[in-house]
PDB file of C-alpha atoms in Angstrom:
ATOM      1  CA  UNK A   1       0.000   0.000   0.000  1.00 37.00           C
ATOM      2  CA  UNK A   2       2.338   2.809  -1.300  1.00 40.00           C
ATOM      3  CA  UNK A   3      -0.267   5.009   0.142  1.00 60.00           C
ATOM      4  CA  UNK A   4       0.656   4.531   4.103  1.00 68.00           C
ATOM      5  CA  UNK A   5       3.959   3.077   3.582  1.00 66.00           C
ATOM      6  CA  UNK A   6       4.138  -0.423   4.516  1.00 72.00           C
ATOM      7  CA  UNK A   7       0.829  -1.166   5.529  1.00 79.00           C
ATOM      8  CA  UNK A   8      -0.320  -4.535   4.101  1.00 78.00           C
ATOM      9  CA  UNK A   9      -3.632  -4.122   2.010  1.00 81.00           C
ATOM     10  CA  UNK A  10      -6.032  -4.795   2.139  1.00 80.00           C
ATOM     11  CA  UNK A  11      -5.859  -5.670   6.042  1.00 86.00           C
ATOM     12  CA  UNK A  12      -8.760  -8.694   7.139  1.00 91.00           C
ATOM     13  CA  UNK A  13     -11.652  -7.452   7.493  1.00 95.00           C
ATOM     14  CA  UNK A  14     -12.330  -5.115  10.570  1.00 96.00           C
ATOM     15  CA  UNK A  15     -15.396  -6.126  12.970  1.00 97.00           C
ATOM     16  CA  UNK A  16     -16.518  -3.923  15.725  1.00 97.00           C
ATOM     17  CA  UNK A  17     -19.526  -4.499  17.748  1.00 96.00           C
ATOM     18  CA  UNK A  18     -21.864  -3.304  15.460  1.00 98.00           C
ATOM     19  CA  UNK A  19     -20.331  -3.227  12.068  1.00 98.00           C
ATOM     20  CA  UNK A  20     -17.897  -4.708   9.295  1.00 98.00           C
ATOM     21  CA  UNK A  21     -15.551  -2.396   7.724  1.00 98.00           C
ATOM     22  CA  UNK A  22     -14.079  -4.064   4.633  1.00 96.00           C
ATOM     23  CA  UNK A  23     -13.277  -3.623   0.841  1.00 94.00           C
ATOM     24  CA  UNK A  24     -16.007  -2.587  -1.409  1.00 95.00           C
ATOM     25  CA  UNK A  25     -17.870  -5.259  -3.553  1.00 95.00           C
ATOM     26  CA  UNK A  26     -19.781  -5.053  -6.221  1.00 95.00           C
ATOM     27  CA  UNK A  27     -23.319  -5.018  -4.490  1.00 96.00           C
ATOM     28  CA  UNK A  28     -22.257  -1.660  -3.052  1.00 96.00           C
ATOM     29  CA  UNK A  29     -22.713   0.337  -6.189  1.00 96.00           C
ATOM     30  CA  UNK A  30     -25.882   1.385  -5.634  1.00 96.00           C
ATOM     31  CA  UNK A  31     -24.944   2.990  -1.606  1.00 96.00           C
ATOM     32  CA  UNK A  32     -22.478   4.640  -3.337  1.00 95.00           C
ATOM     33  CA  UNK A  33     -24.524   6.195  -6.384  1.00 96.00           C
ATOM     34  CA  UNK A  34     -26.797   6.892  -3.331  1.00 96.00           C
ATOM     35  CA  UNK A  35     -23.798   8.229  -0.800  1.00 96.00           C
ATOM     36  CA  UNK A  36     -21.938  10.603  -3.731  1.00 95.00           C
ATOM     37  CA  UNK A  37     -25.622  12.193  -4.954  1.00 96.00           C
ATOM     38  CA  UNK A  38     -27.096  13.048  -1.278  1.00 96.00           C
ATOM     39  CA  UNK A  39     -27.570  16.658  -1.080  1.00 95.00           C
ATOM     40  CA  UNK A  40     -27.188  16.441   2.788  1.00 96.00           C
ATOM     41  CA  UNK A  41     -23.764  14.241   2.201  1.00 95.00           C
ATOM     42  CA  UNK A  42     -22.175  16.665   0.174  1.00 93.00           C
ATOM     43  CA  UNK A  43     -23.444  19.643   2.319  1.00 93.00           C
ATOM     44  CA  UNK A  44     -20.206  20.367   3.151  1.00 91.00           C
ATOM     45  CA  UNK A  45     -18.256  18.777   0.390  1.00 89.00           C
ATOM     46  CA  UNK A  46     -18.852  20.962  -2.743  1.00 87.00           C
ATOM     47  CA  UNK A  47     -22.736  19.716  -3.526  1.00 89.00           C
ATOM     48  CA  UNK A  48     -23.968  16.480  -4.088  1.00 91.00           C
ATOM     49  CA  UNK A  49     -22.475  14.938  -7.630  1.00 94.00           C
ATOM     50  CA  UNK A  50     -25.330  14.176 -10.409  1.00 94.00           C
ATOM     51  CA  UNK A  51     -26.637  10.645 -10.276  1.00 95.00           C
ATOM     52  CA  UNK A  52     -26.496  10.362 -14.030  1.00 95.00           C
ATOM     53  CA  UNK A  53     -22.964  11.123 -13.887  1.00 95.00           C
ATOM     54  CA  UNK A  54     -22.114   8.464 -11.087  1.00 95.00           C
ATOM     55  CA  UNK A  55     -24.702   6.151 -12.824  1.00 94.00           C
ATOM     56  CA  UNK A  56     -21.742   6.279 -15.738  1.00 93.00           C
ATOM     57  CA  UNK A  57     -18.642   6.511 -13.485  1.00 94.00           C
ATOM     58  CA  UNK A  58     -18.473   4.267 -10.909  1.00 93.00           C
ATOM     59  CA  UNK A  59     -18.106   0.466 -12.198  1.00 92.00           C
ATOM     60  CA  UNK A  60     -20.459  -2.179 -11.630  1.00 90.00           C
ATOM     61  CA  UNK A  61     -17.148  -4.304 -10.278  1.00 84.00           C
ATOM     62  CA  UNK A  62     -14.903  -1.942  -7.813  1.00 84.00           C
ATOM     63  CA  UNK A  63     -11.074  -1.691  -8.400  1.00 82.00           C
ATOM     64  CA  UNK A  64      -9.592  -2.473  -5.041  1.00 82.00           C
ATOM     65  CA  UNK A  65      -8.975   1.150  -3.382  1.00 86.00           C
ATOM     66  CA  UNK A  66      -6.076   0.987  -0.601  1.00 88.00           C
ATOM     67  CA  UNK A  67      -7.630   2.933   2.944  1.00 91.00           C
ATOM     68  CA  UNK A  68     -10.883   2.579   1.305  1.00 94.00           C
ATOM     69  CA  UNK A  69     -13.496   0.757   4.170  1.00 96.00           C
ATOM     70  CA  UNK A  70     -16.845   0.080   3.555  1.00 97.00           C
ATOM     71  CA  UNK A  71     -18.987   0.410   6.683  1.00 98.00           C
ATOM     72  CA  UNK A  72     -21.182  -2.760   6.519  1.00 98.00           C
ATOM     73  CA  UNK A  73     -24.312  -2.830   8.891  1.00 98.00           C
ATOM     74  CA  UNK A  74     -25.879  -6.339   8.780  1.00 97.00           C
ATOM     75  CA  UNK A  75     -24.890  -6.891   5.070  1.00 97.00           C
ATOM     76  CA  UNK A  76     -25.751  -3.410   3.861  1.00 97.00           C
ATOM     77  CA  UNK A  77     -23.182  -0.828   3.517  1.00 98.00           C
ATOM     78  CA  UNK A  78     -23.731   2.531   5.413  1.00 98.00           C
ATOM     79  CA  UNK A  79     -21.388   4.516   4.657  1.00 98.00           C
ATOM     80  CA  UNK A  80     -17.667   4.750   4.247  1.00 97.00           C
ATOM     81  CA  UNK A  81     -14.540   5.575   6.043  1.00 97.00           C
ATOM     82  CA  UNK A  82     -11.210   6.463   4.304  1.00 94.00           C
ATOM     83  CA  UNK A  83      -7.027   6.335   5.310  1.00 92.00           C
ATOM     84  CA  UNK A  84      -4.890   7.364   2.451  1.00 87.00           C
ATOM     85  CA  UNK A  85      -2.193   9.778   2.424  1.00 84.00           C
ATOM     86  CA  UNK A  86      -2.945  12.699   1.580  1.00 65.00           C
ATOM     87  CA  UNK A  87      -2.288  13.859  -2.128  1.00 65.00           C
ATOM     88  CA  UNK A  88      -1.949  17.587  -1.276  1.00 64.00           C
ATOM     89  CA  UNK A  89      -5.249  18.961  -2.175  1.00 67.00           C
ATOM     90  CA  UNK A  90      -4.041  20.999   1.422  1.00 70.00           C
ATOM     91  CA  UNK A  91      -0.673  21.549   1.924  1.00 71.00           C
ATOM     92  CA  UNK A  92      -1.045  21.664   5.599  1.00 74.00           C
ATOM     93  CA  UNK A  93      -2.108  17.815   5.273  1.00 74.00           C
ATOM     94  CA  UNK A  94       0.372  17.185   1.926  1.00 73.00           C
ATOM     95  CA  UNK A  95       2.301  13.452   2.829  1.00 79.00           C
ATOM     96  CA  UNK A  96       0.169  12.778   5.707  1.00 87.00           C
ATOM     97  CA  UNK A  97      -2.104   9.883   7.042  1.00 91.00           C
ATOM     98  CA  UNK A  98      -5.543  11.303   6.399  1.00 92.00           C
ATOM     99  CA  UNK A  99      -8.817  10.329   7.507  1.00 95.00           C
ATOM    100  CA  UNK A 100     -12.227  11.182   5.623  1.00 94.00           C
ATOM    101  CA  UNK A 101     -15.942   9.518   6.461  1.00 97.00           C
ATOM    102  CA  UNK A 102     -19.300   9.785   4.584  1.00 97.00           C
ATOM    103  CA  UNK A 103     -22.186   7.949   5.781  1.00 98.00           C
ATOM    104  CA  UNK A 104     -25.905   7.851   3.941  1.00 98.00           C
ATOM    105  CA  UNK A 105     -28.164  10.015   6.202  1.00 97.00           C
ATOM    106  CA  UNK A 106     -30.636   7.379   7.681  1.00 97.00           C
ATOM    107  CA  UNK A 107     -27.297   5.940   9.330  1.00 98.00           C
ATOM    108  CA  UNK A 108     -26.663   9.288  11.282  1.00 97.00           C
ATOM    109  CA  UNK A 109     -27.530  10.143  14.877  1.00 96.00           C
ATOM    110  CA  UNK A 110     -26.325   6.090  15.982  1.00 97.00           C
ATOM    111  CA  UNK A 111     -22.886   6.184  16.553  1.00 97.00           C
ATOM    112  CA  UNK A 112     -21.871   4.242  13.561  1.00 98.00           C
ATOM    113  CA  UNK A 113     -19.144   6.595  12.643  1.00 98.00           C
ATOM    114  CA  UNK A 114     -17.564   6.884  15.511  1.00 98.00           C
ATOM    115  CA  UNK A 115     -17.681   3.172  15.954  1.00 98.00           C
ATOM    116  CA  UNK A 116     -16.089   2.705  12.695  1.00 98.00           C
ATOM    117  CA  UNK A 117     -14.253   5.727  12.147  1.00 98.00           C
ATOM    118  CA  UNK A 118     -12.131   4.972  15.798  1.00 97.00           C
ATOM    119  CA  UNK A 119     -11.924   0.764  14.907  1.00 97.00           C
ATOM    120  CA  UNK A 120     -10.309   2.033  11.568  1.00 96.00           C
ATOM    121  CA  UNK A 121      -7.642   4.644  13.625  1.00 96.00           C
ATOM    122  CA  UNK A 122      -6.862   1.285  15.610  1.00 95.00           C
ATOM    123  CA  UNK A 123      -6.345  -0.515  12.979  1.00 94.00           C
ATOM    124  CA  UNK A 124      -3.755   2.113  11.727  1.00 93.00           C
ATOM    125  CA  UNK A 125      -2.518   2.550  15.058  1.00 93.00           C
ATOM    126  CA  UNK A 126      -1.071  -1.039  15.358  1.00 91.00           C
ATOM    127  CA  UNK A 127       0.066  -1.049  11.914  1.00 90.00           C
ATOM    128  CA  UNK A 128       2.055   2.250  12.294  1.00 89.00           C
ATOM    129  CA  UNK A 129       2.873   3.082  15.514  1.00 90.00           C
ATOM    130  CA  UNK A 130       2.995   6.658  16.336  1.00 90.00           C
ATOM    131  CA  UNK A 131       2.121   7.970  12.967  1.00 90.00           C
ATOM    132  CA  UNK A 132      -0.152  10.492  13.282  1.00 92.00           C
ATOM    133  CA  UNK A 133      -3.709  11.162  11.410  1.00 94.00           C
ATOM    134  CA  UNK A 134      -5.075  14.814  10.220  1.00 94.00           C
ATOM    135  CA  UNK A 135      -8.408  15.450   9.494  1.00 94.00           C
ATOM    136  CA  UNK A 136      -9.827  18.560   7.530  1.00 92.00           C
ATOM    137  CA  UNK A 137     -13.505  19.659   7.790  1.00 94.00           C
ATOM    138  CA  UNK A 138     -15.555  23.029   7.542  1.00 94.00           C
ATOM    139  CA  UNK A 139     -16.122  24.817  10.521  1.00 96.00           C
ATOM    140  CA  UNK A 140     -19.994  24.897   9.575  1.00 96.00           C
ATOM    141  CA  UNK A 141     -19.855  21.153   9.788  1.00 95.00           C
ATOM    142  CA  UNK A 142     -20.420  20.666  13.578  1.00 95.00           C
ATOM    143  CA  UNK A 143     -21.388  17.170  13.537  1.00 95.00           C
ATOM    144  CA  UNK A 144     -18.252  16.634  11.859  1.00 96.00           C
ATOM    145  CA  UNK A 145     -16.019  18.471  14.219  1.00 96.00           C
ATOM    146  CA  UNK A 146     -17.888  16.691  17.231  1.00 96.00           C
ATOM    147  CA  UNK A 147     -17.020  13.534  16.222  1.00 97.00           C
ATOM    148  CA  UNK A 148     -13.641  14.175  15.451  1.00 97.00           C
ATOM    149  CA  UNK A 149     -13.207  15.496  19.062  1.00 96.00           C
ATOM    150  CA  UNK A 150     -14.647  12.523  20.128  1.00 96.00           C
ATOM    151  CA  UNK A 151     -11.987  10.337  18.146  1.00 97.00           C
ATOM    152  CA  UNK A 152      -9.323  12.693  19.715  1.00 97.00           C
ATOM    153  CA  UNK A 153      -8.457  14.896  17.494  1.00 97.00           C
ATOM    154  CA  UNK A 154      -6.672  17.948  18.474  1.00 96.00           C
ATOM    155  CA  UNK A 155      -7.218  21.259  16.350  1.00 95.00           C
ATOM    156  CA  UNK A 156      -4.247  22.678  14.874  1.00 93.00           C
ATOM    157  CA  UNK A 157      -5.396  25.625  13.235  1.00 93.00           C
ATOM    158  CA  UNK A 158      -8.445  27.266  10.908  1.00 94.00           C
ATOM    159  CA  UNK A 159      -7.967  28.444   7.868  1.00 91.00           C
ATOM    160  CA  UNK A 160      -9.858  29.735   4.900  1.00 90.00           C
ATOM    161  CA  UNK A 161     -10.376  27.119   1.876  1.00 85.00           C
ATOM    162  CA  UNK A 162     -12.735  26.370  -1.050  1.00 83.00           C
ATOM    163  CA  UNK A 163     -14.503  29.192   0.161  1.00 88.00           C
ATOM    164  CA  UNK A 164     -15.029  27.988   3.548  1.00 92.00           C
ATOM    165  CA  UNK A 165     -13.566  28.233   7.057  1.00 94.00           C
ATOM    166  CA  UNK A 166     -11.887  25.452   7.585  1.00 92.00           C
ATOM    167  CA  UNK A 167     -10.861  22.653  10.297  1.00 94.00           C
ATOM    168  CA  UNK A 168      -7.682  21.100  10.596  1.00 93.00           C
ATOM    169  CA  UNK A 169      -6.753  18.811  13.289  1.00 95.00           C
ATOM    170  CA  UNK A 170      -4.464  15.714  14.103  1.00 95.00           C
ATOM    171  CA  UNK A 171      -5.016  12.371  15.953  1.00 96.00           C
ATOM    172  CA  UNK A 172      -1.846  10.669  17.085  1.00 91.00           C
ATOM    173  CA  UNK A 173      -2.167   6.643  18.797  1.00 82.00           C
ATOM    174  CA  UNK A 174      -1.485   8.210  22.517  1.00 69.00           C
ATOM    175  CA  UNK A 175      -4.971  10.155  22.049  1.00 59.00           C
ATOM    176  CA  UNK A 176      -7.665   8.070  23.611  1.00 51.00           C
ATOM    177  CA  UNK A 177     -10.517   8.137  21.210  1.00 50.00           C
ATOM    178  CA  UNK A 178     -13.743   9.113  23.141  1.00 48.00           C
ATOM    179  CA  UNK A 179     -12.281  11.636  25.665  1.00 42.00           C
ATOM    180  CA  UNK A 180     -11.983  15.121  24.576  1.00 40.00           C
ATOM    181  CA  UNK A 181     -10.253  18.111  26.766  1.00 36.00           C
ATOM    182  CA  UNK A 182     -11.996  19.860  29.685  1.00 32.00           C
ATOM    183  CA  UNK A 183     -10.262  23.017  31.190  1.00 29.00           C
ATOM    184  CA  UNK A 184      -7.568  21.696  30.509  1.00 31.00           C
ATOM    185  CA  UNK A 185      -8.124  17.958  31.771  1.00 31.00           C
ATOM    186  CA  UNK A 186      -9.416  14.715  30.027  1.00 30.00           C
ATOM    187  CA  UNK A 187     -12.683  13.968  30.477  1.00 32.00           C
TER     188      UNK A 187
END
């Protein structure tokens, strides 16, 4: 996985209490026409994408996709979680370990990414040791920023992007996912 160095992919499948993250498989085409074309998905991520378009762009059989984990609730994917490095689209996060999430809207409000989103920062954890992750997310995105914090992410700095104030933060493997900072002390 030239992506994240050394890391074998892709790794067995991941299982949490709830959930499966794996590779993507073919019956997943439609969650994903269905993920990339929700107006409330892509809120925050430049507008939803035209279903025609995805209709004709994503493949009926998926090419395997290194950091790429589908979030599989009892057979049925729910959203995804992603761990590549980052290809410089921000040079704050340019060469690093980055972590994105999308999940279809009926699966919000249950924990789900969370659950996944910190079994995947495990996984990388005990592959790397001590790397750590960054995460970038608008400011106007609150959900998103509260679950970060509750991964244990850290903000770095703010910054304006895409026409947006933006959200930069870092996880590293001492952070315990789940407590965030309170006056100073972890709650």
């Amino acid at each position: 996985m030239p992506e994240l160095g050394s890391v074998p992919w892709p790794p067995v499948p991941i299982a949490t209490e709830r959930l499966l993250l794996r590779e993507p498989e073919a019956r997943d085409r439609p969650a994903f026409v269905e993920l990339l074309s929700s107006s409330e998905v892509g809120a925050y991520l430049g507008g939803a994408r035209p279903r025609d378009e995805l209709e004709r762009a994503i493949p009926a059989a998926p090419a395997r996709r290194s950091g790429l984990f589908v979030v599989d609730l009892d057979g049925a994917m729910i959203g995804q979680v992603t761990l590549t490095r980052d290809s410089g689209h921000l040079a704050r996060a340019a060469g690093r370990a980055e972590l994105g999430y999308l999940f279809l809207p009926q699966a919000w409000g249950y924990g789900y990414a969370a659950e996944a989103c910190a079994a995947v920062l495990g996984w990388f954890a005990g592959a790397v040791p001590g790397e750590p992750v960054v995460l970038a997310t608008q400011t106007a995105n609150a959900r998103s920023m509260r679950l970060a914090e509750r991964l244990g992410f850290i903000e770095v700095e703010r910054f304006e992007a895409y026409g947006a104030e933006q959200w930069f933060a870092e996880w590293s493997s001492g952070t315990t996912p789940g407590r965030t900072p309170v006056r100073g002390t972890w709650a």
